[in-house]
mmCIF file of C-alpha atoms in Angstrom:
data_model
loop_
_atom_site.group_PDB
_atom_site.id
_atom_site.type_symbol
_atom_site.label_atom_id
_atom_site.label_comp_id
_atom_site.label_asym_id
_atom_site.label_seq_id
_atom_site.Cartn_x
_atom_site.Cartn_y
_atom_site.Cartn_z
ATOM 1 C CA UNK Z 9 -0.004 0.022 0.058
ATOM 2 C CA UNK Z 10 1.447 3.329 -0.931
ATOM 3 C CA UNK Z 11 2.249 6.015 1.508
ATOM 4 C CA UNK Z 12 -0.551 8.299 0.246
ATOM 5 C CA UNK Z 13 -3.106 5.562 0.726
ATOM 6 C CA UNK Z 14 -1.861 5.068 4.399
ATOM 7 C CA UNK Z 15 -2.252 8.824 4.964
ATOM 8 C CA UNK Z 16 -5.882 8.580 3.621
ATOM 9 C CA UNK Z 17 -6.504 5.598 6.217
ATOM 10 C CA UNK Z 18 -5.159 7.423 9.207
ATOM 11 C CA UNK Z 19 -7.029 10.570 8.431
ATOM 12 C CA UNK Z 20 -10.299 8.692 7.886
ATOM 13 C CA UNK Z 21 -10.026 5.878 10.364
ATOM 14 C CA UNK Z 22 -12.862 5.448 12.565
ATOM 15 C CA UNK Z 23 -10.928 5.502 15.762
ATOM 16 C CA UNK Z 24 -8.996 8.598 15.398
ATOM 17 C CA UNK Z 25 -10.292 12.018 16.890
ATOM 18 C CA UNK Z 26 -9.936 14.400 14.197
ATOM 19 C CA UNK Z 27 -9.595 17.718 16.352
ATOM 20 C CA UNK Z 28 -6.034 17.262 17.513
ATOM 21 C CA UNK Z 29 -4.127 20.344 17.085
ATOM 22 C CA UNK Z 30 -0.490 21.788 17.773
ATOM 23 C CA UNK Z 31 -0.446 24.196 20.647
ATOM 24 C CA UNK Z 32 2.037 26.809 21.296
ATOM 25 C CA UNK Z 33 0.952 27.263 24.793
ATOM 26 C CA UNK Z 34 0.160 25.314 27.947
ATOM 27 C CA UNK Z 35 -2.973 23.636 26.698
ATOM 28 C CA UNK Z 36 -4.063 21.961 30.116
ATOM 29 C CA UNK Z 37 -3.178 24.978 32.712
ATOM 30 C CA UNK Z 38 -3.281 23.336 36.468
ATOM 31 C CA UNK Z 39 -3.888 19.665 35.281
ATOM 32 C CA UNK Z 40 -2.818 17.494 38.121
ATOM 33 C CA UNK Z 41 -1.091 14.213 37.498
ATOM 34 C CA UNK Z 42 -2.369 11.250 39.635
ATOM 35 C CA UNK Z 43 -1.111 7.699 39.680
ATOM 36 C CA UNK Z 44 -3.937 5.463 40.543
ATOM 37 C CA UNK Z 45 -3.509 1.410 40.036
ATOM 38 C CA UNK Z 46 -0.405 2.031 38.249
ATOM 39 C CA UNK Z 47 -2.106 4.363 35.731
ATOM 40 C CA UNK Z 48 -2.183 7.996 35.301
ATOM 41 C CA UNK Z 49 -5.556 9.982 36.092
ATOM 42 C CA UNK Z 50 -5.313 13.383 34.925
ATOM 43 C CA UNK Z 51 -7.276 16.006 37.422
ATOM 44 C CA UNK Z 52 -8.708 19.500 36.438
ATOM 45 C CA UNK Z 53 -9.888 20.467 39.873
ATOM 46 C CA UNK Z 54 -11.412 23.463 40.970
ATOM 47 C CA UNK Z 55 -13.225 22.623 44.073
ATOM 48 C CA UNK Z 56 -16.834 21.645 42.319
ATOM 49 C CA UNK Z 57 -19.462 19.532 43.756
ATOM 50 C CA UNK Z 58 -20.037 17.657 40.227
ATOM 51 C CA UNK Z 59 -17.626 15.425 38.763
ATOM 52 C CA UNK Z 60 -17.112 14.798 34.891
ATOM 53 C CA UNK Z 61 -15.199 11.901 33.807
ATOM 54 C CA UNK Z 62 -13.868 12.058 30.115
ATOM 55 C CA UNK Z 63 -12.652 8.837 28.318
ATOM 56 C CA UNK Z 64 -10.867 10.010 24.966
ATOM 57 C CA UNK Z 65 -10.949 8.302 21.679
ATOM 58 C CA UNK Z 66 -8.184 5.927 20.221
ATOM 59 C CA UNK Z 67 -4.785 6.851 19.579
ATOM 60 C CA UNK Z 68 -1.264 5.605 20.213
ATOM 61 C CA UNK Z 69 -0.157 8.166 22.282
ATOM 62 C CA UNK Z 70 -1.328 9.978 25.937
ATOM 63 C CA UNK Z 71 -5.053 10.752 25.998
ATOM 64 C CA UNK Z 72 -3.701 14.443 26.574
ATOM 65 C CA UNK Z 73 -1.576 14.731 23.343
ATOM 66 C CA UNK Z 74 2.354 14.374 22.492
ATOM 67 C CA UNK Z 75 4.424 16.341 24.531
ATOM 68 C CA UNK Z 76 8.154 16.649 23.295
ATOM 69 C CA UNK Z 77 10.152 18.540 26.240
ATOM 70 C CA UNK Z 78 8.315 21.457 27.196
ATOM 71 C CA UNK Z 79 6.275 21.756 24.075
ATOM 72 C CA UNK Z 80 3.023 20.127 23.022
ATOM 73 C CA UNK Z 81 3.076 18.743 19.276
ATOM 74 C CA UNK Z 82 -0.623 18.177 19.431
ATOM 75 C CA UNK Z 83 -3.431 17.822 21.850
ATOM 76 C CA UNK Z 84 -6.307 15.593 21.915
ATOM 77 C CA UNK Z 85 -10.083 16.183 22.558
ATOM 78 C CA UNK Z 86 -9.418 16.316 26.286
ATOM 79 C CA UNK Z 87 -8.105 19.917 25.251
ATOM 80 C CA UNK Z 88 -11.777 21.047 24.598
ATOM 81 C CA UNK Z 89 -13.376 19.328 27.415
ATOM 82 C CA UNK Z 90 -11.028 21.085 30.156
ATOM 83 C CA UNK Z 91 -10.993 24.447 28.695
ATOM 84 C CA UNK Z 92 -14.724 24.514 28.068
ATOM 85 C CA UNK Z 93 -15.803 22.842 31.266
ATOM 86 C CA UNK Z 94 -13.215 23.528 34.019
ATOM 87 C CA UNK Z 95 -15.328 26.179 35.391
ATOM 88 C CA UNK Z 96 -18.414 23.917 35.736
ATOM 89 C CA UNK Z 97 -16.883 20.711 36.938
ATOM 90 C CA UNK Z 98 -13.962 18.707 38.150
ATOM 91 C CA UNK Z 99 -12.876 16.712 35.478
ATOM 92 C CA UNK Z 100 -11.126 13.297 35.716
ATOM 93 C CA UNK Z 101 -9.367 12.211 32.752
ATOM 94 C CA UNK Z 102 -7.994 8.426 32.868
ATOM 95 C CA UNK Z 103 -5.112 7.760 30.893
ATOM 96 C CA UNK Z 104 -5.076 4.602 28.253
ATOM 97 C CA UNK Z 105 -3.232 1.421 29.878
ATOM 98 C CA UNK Z 106 0.215 2.397 31.064
ATOM 99 C CA UNK Z 107 0.860 5.406 28.625
ATOM 100 C CA UNK Z 108 2.846 8.427 30.280
ATOM 101 C CA UNK Z 109 1.753 11.517 30.356
ATOM 102 C CA UNK Z 110 2.292 13.371 26.955
ATOM 103 C CA UNK Z 111 3.915 10.029 25.525
ATOM 104 C CA UNK Z 112 3.897 8.901 22.016
ATOM 105 C CA UNK Z 113 3.879 5.169 21.793
ATOM 106 C CA UNK Z 114 3.245 4.777 17.954
ATOM 107 C CA UNK Z 115 6.730 3.169 17.815
ATOM 108 C CA UNK Z 116 6.617 1.177 21.077
ATOM 109 C CA UNK Z 117 4.379 -2.246 20.274
ATOM 110 C CA UNK Z 118 5.254 -3.449 23.837
ATOM 111 C CA UNK Z 119 2.929 -0.646 25.045
ATOM 112 C CA UNK Z 120 0.253 -1.792 22.341
ATOM 113 C CA UNK Z 121 -0.037 -5.441 23.460
ATOM 114 C CA UNK Z 122 -2.698 -4.725 25.811
ATOM 115 C CA UNK Z 123 -4.699 -2.392 23.475
ATOM 116 C CA UNK Z 124 -7.851 -4.317 23.377
ATOM 117 C CA UNK Z 125 -11.359 -3.991 24.565
ATOM 118 C CA UNK Z 126 -10.752 -6.205 27.701
ATOM 119 C CA UNK Z 127 -7.045 -4.453 28.486
ATOM 120 C CA UNK Z 128 -8.637 -0.805 28.223
ATOM 121 C CA UNK Z 129 -11.960 -1.234 30.013
ATOM 122 C CA UNK Z 130 -10.096 -3.065 32.919
ATOM 123 C CA UNK Z 131 -7.730 0.031 33.218
ATOM 124 C CA UNK Z 132 -10.390 2.757 32.811
ATOM 125 C CA UNK Z 133 -12.712 1.130 35.188
ATOM 126 C CA UNK Z 134 -10.109 0.491 37.939
ATOM 127 C CA UNK Z 135 -8.830 3.813 37.676
ATOM 128 C CA UNK Z 136 -12.221 5.653 37.853
ATOM 129 C CA UNK Z 137 -13.151 3.278 40.756
ATOM 130 C CA UNK Z 138 -9.834 3.867 42.886
ATOM 131 C CA UNK Z 139 -10.609 7.580 42.272
ATOM 132 C CA UNK Z 140 -14.348 7.397 43.390
ATOM 133 C CA UNK Z 141 -13.298 5.329 46.344
ATOM 134 C CA UNK Z 142 -11.333 8.494 47.694
ATOM 135 C CA UNK Z 143 -13.375 11.331 46.642
ATOM 136 C CA UNK Z 144 -16.985 12.015 46.888
ATOM 137 C CA UNK Z 145 -19.334 14.381 44.575
ATOM 138 C CA UNK Z 146 -23.065 15.370 44.435
ATOM 139 C CA UNK Z 147 -23.024 14.029 40.968
ATOM 140 C CA UNK Z 148 -21.072 12.219 38.390
ATOM 141 C CA UNK Z 149 -21.058 12.099 34.507
ATOM 142 C CA UNK Z 150 -19.394 9.653 32.555
ATOM 143 C CA UNK Z 151 -18.550 11.209 28.949
ATOM 144 C CA UNK Z 152 -16.929 9.085 26.255
ATOM 145 C CA UNK Z 153 -16.104 10.190 22.735
ATOM 146 C CA UNK Z 154 -15.297 7.813 19.806
ATOM 147 C CA UNK Z 155 -13.463 4.681 21.136
ATOM 148 C CA UNK Z 156 -14.181 5.890 24.492
ATOM 149 C CA UNK Z 157 -17.718 6.198 23.815
ATOM 150 C CA UNK Z 158 -17.812 2.874 22.180
ATOM 151 C CA UNK Z 159 -16.255 1.420 25.408
ATOM 152 C CA UNK Z 160 -18.208 3.531 27.693
ATOM 153 C CA UNK Z 161 -21.341 1.257 28.443
ATOM 154 C CA UNK Z 162 -18.957 -1.737 29.167
ATOM 155 C CA UNK Z 163 -16.613 0.511 31.570
ATOM 156 C CA UNK Z 164 -19.854 1.425 33.199
ATOM 157 C CA UNK Z 165 -21.015 -1.986 33.710
ATOM 158 C CA UNK Z 166 -17.883 -2.930 35.052
ATOM 159 C CA UNK Z 167 -17.582 -0.098 37.951
ATOM 160 C CA UNK Z 168 -18.068 -1.117 41.360
ATOM 161 C CA UNK Z 169 -18.881 2.546 42.013
ATOM 162 C CA UNK Z 170 -21.477 2.727 38.937
ATOM 163 C CA UNK Z 171 -24.341 3.672 41.360
ATOM 164 C CA UNK Z 172 -22.332 7.015 41.600
ATOM 165 C CA UNK Z 173 -22.667 7.961 37.953
ATOM 166 C CA UNK Z 174 -25.895 9.734 37.523
ATOM 167 C CA UNK Z 175 -25.620 10.602 33.557
ATOM 168 C CA UNK Z 176 -23.881 9.068 30.826
ATOM 169 C CA UNK Z 177 -22.671 10.821 27.223
ATOM 170 C CA UNK Z 178 -21.843 9.102 24.213
ATOM 171 C CA UNK Z 179 -20.255 10.763 21.441
ATOM 172 C CA UNK Z 180 -19.546 9.389 18.107
ATOM 173 C CA UNK Z 181 -20.490 5.584 19.123
ATOM 174 C CA UNK Z 182 -23.599 3.576 19.202
ATOM 175 C CA UNK Z 183 -24.702 0.065 19.209
ATOM 176 C CA UNK Z 184 -22.998 -1.581 16.427
ATOM 177 C CA UNK Z 185 -19.556 -3.328 16.428
ATOM 178 C CA UNK Z 186 -16.733 -1.498 14.546
ATOM 179 C CA UNK Z 187 -16.862 -4.689 11.879
ATOM 180 C CA UNK Z 188 -20.678 -3.989 11.455
ATOM 181 C CA UNK Z 189 -19.898 -0.109 10.939
ATOM 182 C CA UNK Z 190 -17.422 -0.744 8.576
ATOM 183 C CA UNK Z 191 -19.965 -3.077 6.537
ATOM 184 C CA UNK Z 192 -22.245 -0.041 6.353
ATOM 185 C CA UNK Z 193 -19.810 2.473 5.435
ATOM 186 C CA UNK Z 194 -18.938 0.196 2.443
ATOM 187 C CA UNK Z 195 -22.132 1.201 0.754
ATOM 188 C CA UNK Z 196 -22.949 4.433 2.881
ATOM 189 C CA UNK Z 197 -24.702 7.231 0.630
ATOM 190 C CA UNK Z 198 -22.503 9.707 2.847
ATOM 191 C CA UNK Z 199 -19.340 11.144 1.381
ATOM 192 C CA UNK Z 200 -16.344 8.960 2.162
ATOM 193 C CA UNK Z 201 -12.593 8.981 0.961
ATOM 194 C CA UNK Z 202 -12.526 6.358 -1.956
ATOM 195 C CA UNK Z 203 -9.458 4.345 -0.434
ATOM 196 C CA UNK Z 204 -11.074 4.244 2.909
ATOM 197 C CA UNK Z 205 -14.543 2.921 1.505
ATOM 198 C CA UNK Z 206 -12.378 0.505 -0.504
ATOM 199 C CA UNK Z 207 -11.005 -0.908 2.763
ATOM 200 C CA UNK Z 208 -14.148 -0.960 4.482
ATOM 201 C CA UNK Z 209 -15.443 -3.348 1.756
ATOM 202 C CA UNK Z 210 -13.022 -5.477 2.689
ATOM 203 C CA UNK Z 211 -13.910 -6.214 6.116
ATOM 204 C CA UNK Z 212 -15.014 -9.670 5.845
ATOM 205 C CA UNK Z 213 -11.898 -10.826 4.215
ATOM 206 C CA UNK Z 214 -9.696 -8.902 6.829
ATOM 207 C CA UNK Z 215 -11.648 -10.873 9.518
ATOM 208 C CA UNK Z 216 -10.833 -14.152 8.049
ATOM 209 C CA UNK Z 217 -7.129 -13.071 7.997
ATOM 210 C CA UNK Z 218 -7.337 -11.964 11.325
ATOM 211 C CA UNK Z 219 -8.408 -15.034 12.638
ATOM 212 C CA UNK Z 220 -5.536 -16.946 11.510
ATOM 213 C CA UNK Z 221 -3.177 -14.524 13.591
ATOM 214 C CA UNK Z 222 -5.343 -12.964 16.127
ATOM 215 C CA UNK Z 223 -2.536 -11.637 18.484
ATOM 216 C CA UNK Z 224 -0.242 -10.448 15.832
ATOM 217 C CA UNK Z 225 1.503 -6.993 16.478
ATOM 218 C CA UNK Z 226 2.996 -7.001 13.245
ATOM 219 C CA UNK Z 227 0.042 -7.445 10.671
ATOM 220 C CA UNK Z 228 -2.340 -4.535 10.210
ATOM 221 C CA UNK Z 229 -5.782 -3.518 8.975
ATOM 222 C CA UNK Z 230 -6.832 0.099 8.724
ATOM 223 C CA UNK Z 231 -3.628 1.304 10.747
ATOM 224 C CA UNK Z 232 -3.874 -0.965 13.609
ATOM 225 C CA UNK Z 233 -2.478 -4.480 14.596
ATOM 226 C CA UNK Z 234 -4.523 -7.654 14.409
ATOM 227 C CA UNK Z 235 -4.047 -7.805 18.120
ATOM 228 C CA UNK Z 236 -6.415 -4.956 18.332
ATOM 229 C CA UNK Z 237 -9.098 -5.892 15.806
ATOM 230 C CA UNK Z 238 -9.586 -9.743 17.146
ATOM 231 C CA UNK Z 239 -11.020 -8.008 20.549
ATOM 232 C CA UNK Z 240 -12.811 -5.012 18.934
ATOM 233 C CA UNK Z 241 -14.503 -6.516 16.227
ATOM 234 C CA UNK Z 242 -16.218 -9.241 18.441
ATOM 235 C CA UNK Z 243 -17.323 -6.488 20.700
ATOM 236 C CA UNK Z 244 -21.208 -5.679 20.604
ATOM 237 C CA UNK Z 245 -21.948 -2.416 22.453
ATOM 238 C CA UNK Z 246 -25.583 -2.827 21.938
ATOM 239 C CA UNK Z 247 -25.730 -5.664 24.597
ATOM 240 C CA UNK Z 248 -24.078 -3.479 27.301
ATOM 241 C CA UNK Z 249 -27.028 -0.922 27.484
ATOM 242 C CA UNK Z 250 -29.490 -3.926 28.034
ATOM 243 C CA UNK Z 251 -28.686 -3.324 31.648
ATOM 244 C CA UNK Z 252 -28.048 0.729 31.663
ATOM 245 C CA UNK Z 253 -31.462 2.473 32.823
ATOM 246 C CA UNK Z 254 -29.334 5.754 33.772
ATOM 247 C CA UNK Z 255 -29.996 8.548 31.428
ATOM 248 C CA UNK Z 256 -27.989 8.615 28.542
ATOM 249 C CA UNK Z 257 -27.155 11.413 25.743
ATOM 250 C CA UNK Z 258 -26.040 10.229 22.271
ATOM 251 C CA UNK Z 259 -24.080 12.767 20.128
ATOM 252 C CA UNK Z 260 -23.809 11.986 16.507
ATOM 253 C CA UNK Z 261 -22.898 13.297 13.289
ATOM 254 C CA UNK Z 262 -25.155 12.732 10.068
ATOM 255 C CA UNK Z 263 -22.030 12.439 7.930
ATOM 256 C CA UNK Z 264 -19.913 10.391 10.443
ATOM 257 C CA UNK Z 265 -17.600 7.899 8.567
ATOM 258 C CA UNK Z 266 -16.118 6.659 11.747
ATOM 259 C CA UNK Z 267 -19.201 5.718 13.331
ATOM 260 C CA UNK Z 268 -22.304 5.816 10.956
ATOM 261 C CA UNK Z 269 -25.331 7.434 12.410
ATOM 262 C CA UNK Z 270 -27.155 4.087 11.582
ATOM 263 C CA UNK Z 271 -25.351 2.832 14.988
ATOM 264 C CA UNK Z 272 -26.967 4.965 16.889
ATOM 265 C CA UNK Z 273 -30.413 4.551 15.508
ATOM 266 C CA UNK Z 274 -29.918 1.193 16.127
ATOM 267 C CA UNK Z 275 -29.804 1.853 20.075
ATOM 268 C CA UNK Z 276 -32.722 4.051 19.630
ATOM 269 C CA UNK Z 277 -34.760 1.612 18.081
ATOM 270 C CA UNK Z 278 -33.817 -1.177 20.218
ATOM 271 C CA UNK Z 279 -34.246 0.537 23.585
ATOM 272 C CA UNK Z 280 -36.976 3.083 22.737
ATOM 273 C CA UNK Z 281 -38.301 2.485 26.145
ATOM 274 C CA UNK Z 282 -35.174 3.957 28.233
ATOM 275 C CA UNK Z 283 -34.078 7.490 29.355
ATOM 276 C CA UNK Z 284 -31.952 8.020 26.357
ATOM 277 C CA UNK Z 285 -31.559 11.331 24.309
ATOM 278 C CA UNK Z 286 -30.442 11.762 20.781
ATOM 279 C CA UNK Z 287 -28.752 14.737 19.301
ATOM 280 C CA UNK Z 288 -27.929 14.600 15.629
ATOM 281 C CA UNK Z 289 -25.734 17.240 13.909
ATOM 282 C CA UNK Z 290 -24.899 18.015 10.657
ATOM 283 C CA UNK Z 291 -21.067 17.151 10.814
ATOM 284 C CA UNK Z 292 -18.738 14.408 10.542
ATOM 285 C CA UNK Z 293 -17.208 12.513 13.583
ATOM 286 C CA UNK Z 294 -16.584 15.685 14.952
ATOM 287 C CA UNK Z 295 -17.183 19.194 13.873
ATOM 288 C CA UNK Z 296 -14.755 21.312 11.638
ATOM 289 C CA UNK Z 297 -14.450 24.380 13.945
ATOM 290 C CA UNK Z 298 -13.408 25.039 17.712
ATOM 291 C CA UNK Z 299 -16.698 27.204 17.721
ATOM 292 C CA UNK Z 300 -18.899 24.324 16.601
ATOM 293 C CA UNK Z 301 -17.190 21.895 19.252
ATOM 294 C CA UNK Z 302 -17.763 24.533 21.939
ATOM 295 C CA UNK Z 303 -21.578 24.837 20.860
ATOM 296 C CA UNK Z 304 -21.976 21.256 21.130
ATOM 297 C CA UNK Z 305 -20.265 20.801 24.414
ATOM 298 C CA UNK Z 306 -22.744 23.719 25.616
ATOM 299 C CA UNK Z 307 -25.548 21.703 24.429
ATOM 300 C CA UNK Z 308 -24.177 18.556 26.348
ATOM 301 C CA UNK Z 309 -23.622 20.668 29.607
ATOM 302 C CA UNK Z 310 -27.248 22.015 29.508
ATOM 303 C CA UNK Z 311 -28.436 18.303 29.215
ATOM 304 C CA UNK Z 312 -26.194 17.343 32.123
ATOM 305 C CA UNK Z 313 -27.298 20.092 34.209
ATOM 306 C CA UNK Z 314 -31.028 19.181 33.625
#
């Protein structure tokens, strides 16, 4: 595959948050780094009585972004969460696995060997539970975006302290497995980069090949090793929602070629009797501008406060 095609794959890939950006100033002023259960948790604390726990999307680097020395090469979606919500909530952001603060792990396969549904969910749940064991809040909201939203219902169901969670927010994820999402995207009417659509159409061929070497860290499909896909392709989020009766807000782009809108409609059709709310926007996985992101985060904040 040519370098050009791989570039398209990485840009279009369903798992990547697209609103990373380079920062010349400190993007997370006052952020605290706590080590819980041998994993980092980042805390923006201002003495609020309400807590927002944010689970970021996929990536082979720290959930905060990549820091090189004193400079940040890039930041991830938590930048928007912290800077739009820090006056309203204490904000806790669990790190992926054993990634370090600002670390880039894309050339460190040993750091990615546990990058599976089970590995990520176990890590997030243990870190969140340990923090909630030591800290009490009037209300707690669990918010996940992209891969974080995909895993959110499973994280919630695994928490010992899930009765502390008042509401959940899921942005850019629904009820379908990632395999089913790729099948939908292969024939979707929404605009999708040609090479990405072509790779999505090969999903069933890829699955059969992954089955022959499910734990491989050297064979790749759509930018990720087989080890990751063998776990994520068998994960069906729809089943996790069966036991979730807490209010859930789904935020979804109508032109999202990461998580198709059909995946969220699947949840809506399956659990029409649950206290779930759905906000659909004319956008892709995330909006194109910071101002649009701010507007959606405002909508989410208003719902949390209801």
